[in-house]
């Protein structure tokens, strides 16, 4: 009451006080009801918001697993779709180019296999012809039958059609395990999350170290792929290399920086060798002329004197790479593809005979660097590989001449072999005999085959003729001898008395 007096407010009556208390109680009750409703609303909306957030996190994780990070992390979905479209277009072009390259490679393999199959069929046919009329006992005849294997035929057809069919078969096989599934992307296999533990358990049984390998790949920033695994293995081997010499055989080098000595020395593995040179360590076999001397920092060697004792000389690649020089007169160099011809050809004064064993030309190339002003002639097989080897050598020396003696035309019927000539091989600059062999589907090889005595003429004279572009006469026998030989189709022999067994005269016929 005193407070009302000080404020100058008349004292309220009992009725007014009772009404005021009722109003305060009502307001308090209303406030309590609003607070309860507010708490209810907050609880309901909070649960809804939490559900929406969980759903969004789930969707975002799904997108991250299935879309590139640079696309899934973009805030604007339209920009993300544009990025995704560009990346898919680039990936499609890359896949098309790789598929084209792979299909071409597989078709080349298929053509090579077809050639071998045709050769085998031709051999079987010749064998059956030789077996005609052969019988013994109750066996009236023998015939060889060639039956193709159906499974291998399917593989060959897949190679002919390109890599797409073989790739589809591989994806079908990967889709069979229960822990894999096809995704919406082309040629992609995903992991079934519910079966992840099965795959992890299987990996643990067959490859206990897979977890450590994955951690090592991740630490080096490498992908968990075969290429990534190969790179990390190469890096680990490179870190443990000892001090290397200046030169190292390529097999030894591969054993140090690759899985095994026969592995390929890639650019990455060659870089691990540092300054050490990986050498092929081949050798070139020579039949040197008189007066040819090899000079190295260690001294001089008379190659002709060595050949007089051993029959020939072998020069290693390391000697050539170390600066070996040749001193002496060389009229011409004859590159001989086949070993038999190299060993048996008669020596020609001033000529250097070099054995070129097929495609193994790495060491021969170093030798040719020392013969820049020496005329070169190639003596090789008349078959597709012989043509390719000649072109390979001409890439080293454009002035290389091809020796195809005219009298070889007499050997085609007796010594020619059935063989396939690829359609894409260029024979525009080949000798006439080579083009004739290709048109008839035949090969002729220089492995020392002799038809009869006429084929045993002095081949070295024809080599000289090819070099000087002169035609030498092949008729070294007397006219009487040649006529008698043609009539009797026999081989002439020189009797102990020095007379020919066919013409009866004393003669110096070529034996």
Coordinates of C-alpha atoms in Angstrom, one line a residue:
X1 CA 0.0 0.0 0.0
X2 CA 2.9 2.3 0.8
X3 CA 4.2 1.8 -2.7
X4 CA 1.0 3.0 -4.3
X5 CA 0.9 6.0 -1.9
X6 CA 4.4 7.1 -3.0
X7 CA 3.4 6.8 -6.7
X8 CA 0.2 8.8 -6.1
X9 CA -2.0 5.9 -7.3
X10 CA -5.2 5.4 -5.4
X11 CA -5.4 2.1 -3.5
X12 CA -7.0 -0.8 -5.5
X13 CA -10.0 -2.4 -4.2
X14 CA -10.2 -6.0 -3.2
X15 CA -12.1 -6.8 -6.4
X16 CA -9.4 -5.2 -8.6
X17 CA -6.7 -7.1 -6.8
X18 CA -8.5 -10.4 -7.3
X19 CA -9.0 -9.6 -11.0
X20 CA -5.3 -8.7 -11.4
X21 CA -4.2 -12.0 -9.8
X22 CA -6.4 -13.9 -12.2
X23 CA -4.9 -12.1 -15.2
X24 CA -1.4 -12.8 -14.0
X25 CA -2.2 -16.5 -13.6
X26 CA -3.8 -16.6 -17.1
X27 CA -0.7 -15.0 -18.7
X28 CA 1.6 -17.4 -16.9
X29 CA -0.4 -20.3 -18.1
X30 CA -0.4 -19.0 -21.7
X31 CA 3.3 -18.5 -21.5
X32 CA 3.8 -22.0 -20.3
X33 CA 1.7 -23.4 -23.1
X34 CA 3.6 -21.4 -25.7
X35 CA 7.0 -22.6 -24.3
X36 CA 5.8 -26.2 -24.5
X37 CA 4.6 -25.8 -28.1
X38 CA 7.9 -24.2 -29.0
X39 CA 9.9 -27.1 -27.6
X40 CA 7.7 -29.5 -29.5
X41 CA 8.2 -27.6 -32.8
X42 CA 11.9 -27.5 -32.3
X43 CA 12.1 -31.2 -31.7
X44 CA 10.1 -32.1 -34.8
X45 CA 11.9 -29.7 -37.1
X46 CA 15.3 -30.8 -35.8
X47 CA 14.6 -34.4 -36.6
X48 CA 13.5 -33.5 -40.1
X49 CA 16.6 -31.3 -40.7
X50 CA 18.9 -34.1 -39.4
X51 CA 17.2 -36.6 -41.9
X52 CA 17.6 -34.2 -44.8
X53 CA 21.3 -33.7 -43.9
X54 CA 21.9 -37.4 -43.7
X55 CA 20.3 -37.9 -47.0
X56 CA 22.4 -35.2 -48.6
X57 CA 25.6 -36.6 -47.2
X58 CA 24.7 -40.0 -48.6
X59 CA 24.0 -38.6 -52.0
X60 CA 27.2 -36.6 -52.0
X61 CA 29.2 -39.7 -51.0
X62 CA 27.5 -41.6 -53.9
X63 CA 28.4 -38.8 -56.3
X64 CA 32.0 -38.8 -55.1
X65 CA 32.4 -42.5 -55.7
X66 CA 31.0 -42.3 -59.2
X67 CA 32.0 -39.0 -60.6
X68 CA 35.4 -37.3 -60.9
X69 CA 36.3 -35.2 -58.0
X70 CA 36.5 -32.0 -60.0
X71 CA 32.9 -32.6 -61.1
X72 CA 31.4 -33.8 -57.9
X73 CA 32.8 -31.0 -55.8
X74 CA 31.4 -28.2 -58.0
X75 CA 28.7 -26.1 -56.2
X76 CA 26.8 -25.2 -59.4
X77 CA 25.3 -28.4 -60.9
X78 CA 25.1 -26.9 -64.4
X79 CA 28.8 -26.2 -64.4
X80 CA 29.4 -29.8 -63.1
X81 CA 27.4 -31.3 -65.9
X82 CA 29.3 -29.2 -68.5
X83 CA 32.6 -30.4 -67.0
X84 CA 31.4 -34.0 -67.0
X85 CA 30.3 -33.7 -70.7
X86 CA 33.7 -32.4 -71.7
X87 CA 35.5 -35.1 -69.8
X88 CA 33.4 -37.9 -71.2
X89 CA 33.9 -36.6 -74.7
X90 CA 37.7 -36.6 -74.3
X91 CA 37.6 -40.0 -72.8
X92 CA 35.5 -41.3 -75.6
X93 CA 37.9 -40.0 -78.2
X94 CA 40.8 -41.6 -76.3
X95 CA 39.1 -44.9 -76.1
X96 CA 38.3 -44.9 -79.8
X97 CA 41.9 -44.2 -80.7
X98 CA 43.2 -46.9 -78.4
X99 CA 40.6 -49.4 -79.7
X100 CA 41.7 -48.6 -83.3
X101 CA 45.4 -49.2 -82.4
X102 CA 44.6 -52.4 -80.5
X103 CA 42.4 -53.7 -83.4
X104 CA 45.2 -53.0 -85.9
X105 CA 47.7 -54.8 -83.7
X106 CA 45.5 -57.8 -83.2
X107 CA 44.8 -58.0 -86.9
X108 CA 48.5 -58.0 -87.6
X109 CA 48.9 -60.9 -85.2
X110 CA 46.0 -62.7 -86.9
X111 CA 47.6 -62.2 -90.3
X112 CA 50.9 -63.6 -89.0
X113 CA 49.1 -66.7 -87.7
X114 CA 47.3 -67.1 -90.9
X115 CA 50.6 -67.2 -92.8
X116 CA 52.0 -69.9 -90.5
X117 CA 48.8 -71.9 -90.9
X118 CA 49.1 -71.7 -94.7
X119 CA 52.7 -72.8 -94.5
X120 CA 51.8 -75.7 -92.3
X121 CA 49.0 -76.7 -94.8
X122 CA 51.4 -76.5 -97.7
X123 CA 53.9 -78.8 -95.8
X124 CA 51.1 -81.3 -95.1
X125 CA 50.1 -81.3 -98.7
X126 CA 53.6 -81.9 -99.9
X127 CA 54.0 -84.6 -97.3
X128 CA 50.8 -86.3 -98.5
X129 CA 52.1 -86.2 -102.1
X130 CA 55.3 -87.9 -101.0
X131 CA 53.3 -90.5 -99.2
X132 CA 51.2 -91.4 -102.2
X133 CA 51.8 -95.1 -103.1
X134 CA 53.5 -95.9 -99.8
X135 CA 52.1 -99.1 -98.3
X136 CA 53.3 -102.0 -96.2
X137 CA 51.6 -105.1 -94.9
X138 CA 47.9 -104.6 -94.5
X139 CA 48.2 -100.8 -94.5
X140 CA 47.3 -99.7 -98.0
X141 CA 48.3 -96.1 -97.6
X142 CA 49.2 -93.2 -95.3
X143 CA 47.7 -89.8 -95.2
X144 CA 48.3 -86.9 -92.8
X145 CA 45.2 -84.9 -91.8
X146 CA 45.3 -81.5 -90.3
X147 CA 42.4 -80.7 -88.0
X148 CA 42.0 -77.2 -86.6
X149 CA 41.2 -76.7 -82.9
X150 CA 37.8 -75.1 -82.5
X151 CA 38.8 -73.1 -79.5
X152 CA 41.9 -71.7 -81.2
X153 CA 39.8 -70.9 -84.3
X154 CA 37.5 -68.7 -82.0
X155 CA 40.5 -66.9 -80.7
X156 CA 41.8 -66.3 -84.2
X157 CA 38.5 -65.0 -85.3
X158 CA 38.4 -62.6 -82.3
X159 CA 41.9 -61.4 -83.3
X160 CA 40.7 -60.8 -86.9
X161 CA 37.6 -58.9 -85.7
X162 CA 39.8 -56.7 -83.5
X163 CA 40.1 -56.4 -79.8
X164 CA 36.5 -55.5 -79.0
X165 CA 35.2 -59.1 -78.9
X166 CA 38.1 -60.3 -76.7
X167 CA 37.6 -57.3 -74.5
X168 CA 33.9 -58.1 -74.1
X169 CA 34.7 -61.6 -73.1
X170 CA 37.1 -60.3 -70.5
X171 CA 34.4 -58.1 -69.0
X172 CA 32.0 -61.0 -68.9
X173 CA 34.5 -63.0 -66.9
X174 CA 35.0 -60.1 -64.5
X175 CA 31.3 -59.8 -64.0
X176 CA 30.9 -63.4 -62.8
X177 CA 32.3 -63.0 -59.2
X178 CA 29.7 -62.2 -56.6
X179 CA 31.5 -59.1 -55.3
X180 CA 31.5 -57.3 -58.7
X181 CA 28.7 -55.7 -60.6
X182 CA 28.2 -53.8 -63.8
X183 CA 27.9 -50.0 -63.5
X184 CA 26.2 -47.5 -65.7
X185 CA 29.5 -46.8 -67.4
X186 CA 30.7 -48.6 -70.5
X187 CA 33.2 -51.4 -69.7
X188 CA 33.3 -50.7 -66.0
X189 CA 33.0 -53.1 -63.1
X190 CA 32.1 -51.9 -59.7
X191 CA 32.4 -53.4 -56.2
X192 CA 29.4 -54.6 -54.3
X193 CA 29.8 -52.9 -50.9
X194 CA 27.9 -55.6 -49.1
X195 CA 30.5 -58.2 -50.2
X196 CA 33.6 -56.0 -49.8
X197 CA 34.6 -58.1 -46.8
X198 CA 34.6 -61.3 -48.9
X199 CA 37.0 -59.7 -51.4
X200 CA 39.2 -58.4 -48.5
X201 CA 39.3 -61.8 -47.0
X202 CA 40.2 -63.4 -50.3
X203 CA 43.0 -60.9 -50.9
X204 CA 44.3 -61.6 -47.4
X205 CA 44.6 -65.3 -48.2
X206 CA 46.2 -65.1 -51.6
X207 CA 48.2 -61.9 -51.1
X208 CA 48.8 -61.1 -47.4
X209 CA 50.9 -58.0 -48.2
X210 CA 48.3 -56.3 -50.3
X211 CA 47.6 -53.7 -47.6
X212 CA 51.3 -52.7 -47.3
X213 CA 51.5 -52.5 -51.1
X214 CA 48.5 -50.2 -51.2
X215 CA 49.9 -48.0 -48.5
X216 CA 53.2 -47.8 -50.4
X217 CA 51.5 -46.9 -53.7
X218 CA 49.4 -44.2 -51.9
X219 CA 52.5 -42.7 -50.2
X220 CA 54.2 -42.3 -53.6
X221 CA 51.1 -41.0 -55.3
X222 CA 50.8 -43.9 -57.6
X223 CA 47.6 -45.6 -58.8
X224 CA 46.8 -49.1 -57.6
X225 CA 47.3 -50.6 -61.1
X226 CA 49.8 -52.9 -62.6
X227 CA 51.7 -49.9 -64.0
X228 CA 51.8 -48.3 -60.6
X229 CA 53.0 -51.5 -59.0
X230 CA 55.7 -51.9 -61.7
X231 CA 56.8 -48.3 -61.2
X232 CA 57.2 -48.7 -57.4
X233 CA 59.1 -52.0 -57.9
X234 CA 61.5 -50.2 -60.3
X235 CA 61.9 -47.4 -57.8
X236 CA 62.8 -49.7 -55.0
X237 CA 65.3 -51.6 -57.2
X238 CA 66.9 -48.3 -58.3
X239 CA 67.3 -47.2 -54.7
X240 CA 69.4 -50.3 -53.9
X241 CA 71.7 -50.1 -56.9
X242 CA 75.5 -50.4 -56.2
X243 CA 78.2 -48.4 -57.9
X244 CA 78.0 -49.4 -61.6
X245 CA 80.8 -49.5 -64.3
X246 CA 80.8 -47.4 -67.4
X247 CA 79.4 -50.3 -69.5
X248 CA 77.1 -53.0 -68.5
X249 CA 75.6 -55.8 -70.6
X250 CA 71.9 -55.2 -71.1
X251 CA 71.0 -58.6 -69.5
X252 CA 73.0 -57.8 -66.4
X253 CA 71.5 -54.3 -66.3
X254 CA 68.0 -55.8 -66.6
X255 CA 68.7 -58.1 -63.7
X256 CA 69.6 -55.1 -61.6
X257 CA 66.8 -52.6 -62.5
X258 CA 64.0 -55.0 -63.8
X259 CA 62.2 -58.1 -62.5
X260 CA 64.6 -60.4 -64.4
X261 CA 67.4 -60.4 -66.9
X262 CA 65.1 -61.0 -69.9
X263 CA 62.8 -58.0 -69.0
X264 CA 62.6 -55.0 -71.2
X265 CA 64.8 -52.0 -70.4
X266 CA 62.3 -49.2 -70.4
X267 CA 63.2 -45.5 -70.4
X268 CA 62.6 -45.5 -66.6
X269 CA 64.9 -48.4 -66.0
X270 CA 67.6 -47.0 -68.3
X271 CA 67.4 -43.7 -66.4
X272 CA 68.0 -45.7 -63.2
X273 CA 71.4 -46.8 -64.6
X274 CA 72.7 -43.3 -64.6
X275 CA 75.8 -42.8 -66.7
X276 CA 76.3 -46.6 -67.2
X277 CA 75.8 -47.7 -70.8
X278 CA 73.7 -50.8 -71.4
X279 CA 75.5 -52.7 -74.2
X280 CA 74.1 -55.3 -76.6
X281 CA 77.6 -57.0 -76.6
X282 CA 77.2 -58.5 -80.0
X283 CA 80.1 -59.3 -82.3
X284 CA 80.7 -59.1 -86.0
X285 CA 82.4 -61.9 -87.9
X286 CA 84.8 -60.8 -90.6
X287 CA 86.9 -62.4 -93.3
X288 CA 89.4 -59.6 -93.8
X289 CA 91.6 -58.9 -96.9
X290 CA 95.4 -58.8 -96.7
X291 CA 96.9 -55.8 -95.0
X292 CA 93.8 -54.9 -92.9
X293 CA 94.9 -53.8 -89.4
X294 CA 92.7 -53.0 -86.3
X295 CA 93.9 -50.2 -84.1
X296 CA 92.8 -49.7 -80.5
X297 CA 94.3 -47.7 -77.6
X298 CA 95.8 -51.0 -76.4
X299 CA 97.7 -51.7 -79.6
X300 CA 97.5 -53.0 -83.3
X301 CA 96.4 -56.3 -84.6
X302 CA 96.9 -57.7 -88.1
X303 CA 93.4 -59.1 -88.8
X304 CA 94.5 -60.9 -91.9
X305 CA 97.2 -62.7 -89.9
X306 CA 94.6 -63.8 -87.3
X307 CA 92.2 -65.0 -90.0
X308 CA 95.0 -67.0 -91.6
X309 CA 95.2 -69.0 -88.3
X310 CA 91.6 -69.1 -87.3
X311 CA 89.8 -68.7 -90.6
X312 CA 88.0 -65.5 -89.6
X313 CA 88.0 -62.6 -87.1
X314 CA 85.3 -61.6 -84.6
X315 CA 85.2 -58.0 -83.4
X316 CA 83.2 -57.3 -80.2
X317 CA 80.8 -54.4 -79.9
X318 CA 82.7 -52.9 -76.9
X319 CA 85.9 -52.7 -79.0
X320 CA 84.0 -50.8 -81.7
X321 CA 82.4 -48.5 -79.2
X322 CA 85.8 -47.9 -77.5
X323 CA 87.1 -46.4 -80.8
X324 CA 88.5 -49.3 -82.8
X325 CA 89.8 -48.1 -86.2
X326 CA 90.6 -50.0 -89.4
X327 CA 93.8 -49.3 -91.4
X328 CA 94.4 -50.8 -94.8
X329 CA 93.0 -51.0 -98.3
X330 CA 89.4 -52.4 -98.8
X331 CA 88.2 -52.6 -102.4
X332 CA 84.6 -53.4 -101.3
X333 CA 82.6 -55.0 -98.5
X334 CA 80.2 -57.9 -99.0
X335 CA 77.5 -58.2 -96.4
X336 CA 76.4 -61.9 -96.3
X337 CA 73.2 -62.8 -94.5
X338 CA 73.6 -66.5 -94.2
X339 CA 76.4 -68.2 -92.3
X340 CA 76.9 -71.0 -94.7
X341 CA 77.5 -68.6 -97.6
X342 CA 79.8 -66.4 -95.4
X343 CA 82.0 -69.4 -94.5
X344 CA 82.1 -71.0 -97.9
X345 CA 82.4 -68.1 -100.4
X346 CA 85.8 -67.9 -102.0
X347 CA 87.9 -65.0 -100.9
X348 CA 88.4 -62.1 -103.3
X349 CA 91.5 -60.0 -103.2
X350 CA 90.9 -56.8 -101.4
X351 CA 87.4 -57.7 -100.4
X352 CA 86.0 -57.6 -96.8
X353 CA 83.4 -60.3 -96.1
X354 CA 81.0 -59.4 -93.2
X355 CA 78.4 -61.7 -91.7
X356 CA 75.1 -59.9 -91.1
X357 CA 72.9 -62.4 -89.1
X358 CA 69.5 -61.3 -90.1
X359 CA 68.0 -58.5 -88.0
X360 CA 70.9 -58.5 -85.6
X361 CA 72.6 -55.5 -87.1
X362 CA 73.4 -53.4 -84.0
X363 CA 77.1 -54.3 -84.1
X364 CA 77.3 -54.3 -87.9
X365 CA 76.0 -50.7 -87.8
X366 CA 79.0 -49.6 -85.7
X367 CA 81.3 -51.4 -88.2
X368 CA 79.7 -49.6 -91.2
X369 CA 80.6 -46.3 -89.5
X370 CA 84.3 -47.2 -90.3
X371 CA 83.5 -48.1 -94.0
X372 CA 82.0 -44.8 -95.1
X373 CA 84.1 -44.7 -98.3
X374 CA 84.0 -48.4 -99.1
X375 CA 81.5 -49.8 -101.7
X376 CA 78.9 -52.1 -100.0
X377 CA 77.1 -55.0 -101.5
X378 CA 74.4 -57.1 -99.8
X379 CA 74.1 -60.9 -100.5
X380 CA 70.9 -62.3 -98.8
X381 CA 67.8 -64.3 -99.2
X382 CA 65.2 -63.6 -101.8
X383 CA 62.2 -63.7 -99.5
X384 CA 60.1 -61.1 -97.6
X385 CA 62.4 -61.0 -94.7
X386 CA 65.4 -60.7 -97.0
X387 CA 63.8 -57.7 -98.6
X388 CA 63.1 -56.1 -95.2
X389 CA 66.6 -56.7 -94.0
X390 CA 68.1 -55.1 -97.1
X391 CA 65.9 -52.0 -96.5
X392 CA 66.9 -51.9 -92.9
X393 CA 70.6 -51.9 -94.0
X394 CA 69.9 -49.3 -96.6
X395 CA 68.6 -47.0 -93.9
X396 CA 72.2 -47.2 -92.5
X397 CA 73.9 -46.9 -95.9
X398 CA 71.8 -45.6 -98.8
X399 CA 74.4 -46.6 -101.3
X400 CA 74.1 -50.3 -100.5
X401 CA 73.8 -52.4 -103.6
X402 CA 71.7 -55.6 -103.9
X403 CA 73.6 -58.6 -105.4
X404 CA 71.2 -60.9 -107.3
X405 CA 73.3 -62.9 -109.9
X406 CA 71.5 -63.7 -113.2
X407 CA 72.3 -67.5 -113.0
X408 CA 70.0 -67.8 -110.0
X409 CA 67.1 -67.9 -112.4
X410 CA 68.2 -71.5 -113.2
X411 CA 67.7 -72.4 -109.5
X412 CA 64.1 -71.3 -109.2
X413 CA 62.5 -74.5 -110.4
X414 CA 64.8 -76.8 -108.4
X415 CA 65.5 -74.8 -105.2
X416 CA 62.6 -72.4 -105.0
X417 CA 60.3 -72.8 -102.0
X418 CA 56.6 -72.0 -101.8
X419 CA 56.1 -68.9 -99.8
X420 CA 53.7 -66.0 -99.2
X421 CA 54.7 -62.5 -100.1
X422 CA 52.8 -59.8 -98.2
X423 CA 50.7 -57.5 -100.3
X424 CA 52.0 -54.4 -98.6
X425 CA 55.7 -55.1 -99.3
X426 CA 57.1 -52.6 -101.9
X427 CA 59.2 -54.3 -104.6
X428 CA 59.4 -51.3 -106.9
X429 CA 63.2 -51.1 -106.8
X430 CA 63.7 -54.9 -106.4
X431 CA 65.6 -56.9 -109.1
X432 CA 63.5 -58.6 -111.7
X433 CA 64.1 -62.0 -110.2
X434 CA 62.7 -60.9 -106.9
X435 CA 59.6 -59.5 -108.5
X436 CA 59.2 -62.8 -110.5
X437 CA 59.5 -64.8 -107.3
X438 CA 56.8 -62.7 -105.6
X439 CA 54.4 -63.1 -108.5
X440 CA 54.9 -66.9 -108.4
X441 CA 54.6 -67.1 -104.7
X442 CA 58.1 -68.5 -104.2
X443 CA 61.2 -67.8 -102.1
X444 CA 64.9 -68.5 -102.9
X445 CA 67.4 -68.6 -100.1
X446 CA 71.2 -68.4 -100.1
X447 CA 72.1 -71.2 -97.8
X448 CA 74.6 -73.0 -99.9
X449 CA 72.1 -75.2 -101.8
X450 CA 73.6 -76.5 -105.0
X451 CA 71.5 -77.7 -107.9
X452 CA 74.3 -79.4 -109.9
X453 CA 77.8 -78.5 -110.9
X454 CA 76.7 -75.4 -112.9
X455 CA 75.6 -73.8 -109.6
X456 CA 79.1 -74.2 -108.2
X457 CA 80.6 -71.6 -110.4
X458 CA 82.9 -69.0 -109.0
X459 CA 80.4 -66.9 -107.2
X460 CA 83.0 -64.4 -106.2
X461 CA 83.5 -63.4 -109.8
X462 CA 79.8 -62.5 -110.1
X463 CA 80.1 -60.4 -107.0
X464 CA 82.8 -58.4 -108.7
X465 CA 80.7 -58.2 -111.7
X466 CA 77.8 -56.7 -109.7
X467 CA 80.1 -54.1 -108.2
X468 CA 81.6 -53.0 -111.5
X469 CA 78.2 -53.3 -113.4
X470 CA 79.8 -55.6 -116.0
X471 CA 78.4 -58.9 -117.2
X472 CA 80.8 -61.8 -117.0
X473 CA 80.4 -65.0 -119.0
X474 CA 79.4 -68.0 -117.0
X475 CA 80.5 -70.5 -119.6
X476 CA 83.8 -71.5 -118.1
X477 CA 83.7 -75.0 -119.5
X478 CA 84.6 -75.9 -123.0
X479 CA 81.8 -76.1 -125.6
X480 CA 82.3 -79.9 -126.0
X481 CA 82.1 -80.4 -122.3
X482 CA 78.9 -78.2 -122.0
X483 CA 77.2 -80.0 -124.8
X484 CA 78.0 -83.4 -123.4
X485 CA 76.9 -82.4 -120.0
X486 CA 73.5 -81.1 -121.3
X487 CA 73.0 -84.4 -123.2
X488 CA 73.8 -86.7 -120.3
X489 CA 72.6 -84.6 -117.4
X490 CA 75.5 -86.0 -115.5
X491 CA 78.2 -84.5 -113.1
X492 CA 81.7 -84.2 -114.7
X493 CA 84.6 -85.6 -112.7
X494 CA 88.3 -85.3 -113.2
X495 CA 90.0 -88.7 -113.4
X496 CA 93.3 -89.3 -111.7
X497 CA 95.0 -88.9 -115.1
X498 CA 93.7 -85.4 -115.3
X499 CA 91.1 -86.0 -118.0
X500 CA 87.4 -85.2 -117.7
X501 CA 85.1 -88.2 -117.3
X502 CA 82.6 -86.7 -119.8
X503 CA 84.6 -85.0 -122.6
X504 CA 87.8 -86.9 -122.2
X505 CA 90.1 -84.0 -122.6
X506 CA 92.6 -82.6 -120.1
X507 CA 90.8 -79.6 -118.6
X508 CA 90.8 -77.2 -115.6
X509 CA 87.1 -77.5 -115.1
X510 CA 85.9 -75.9 -111.8
X511 CA 85.5 -78.7 -109.3

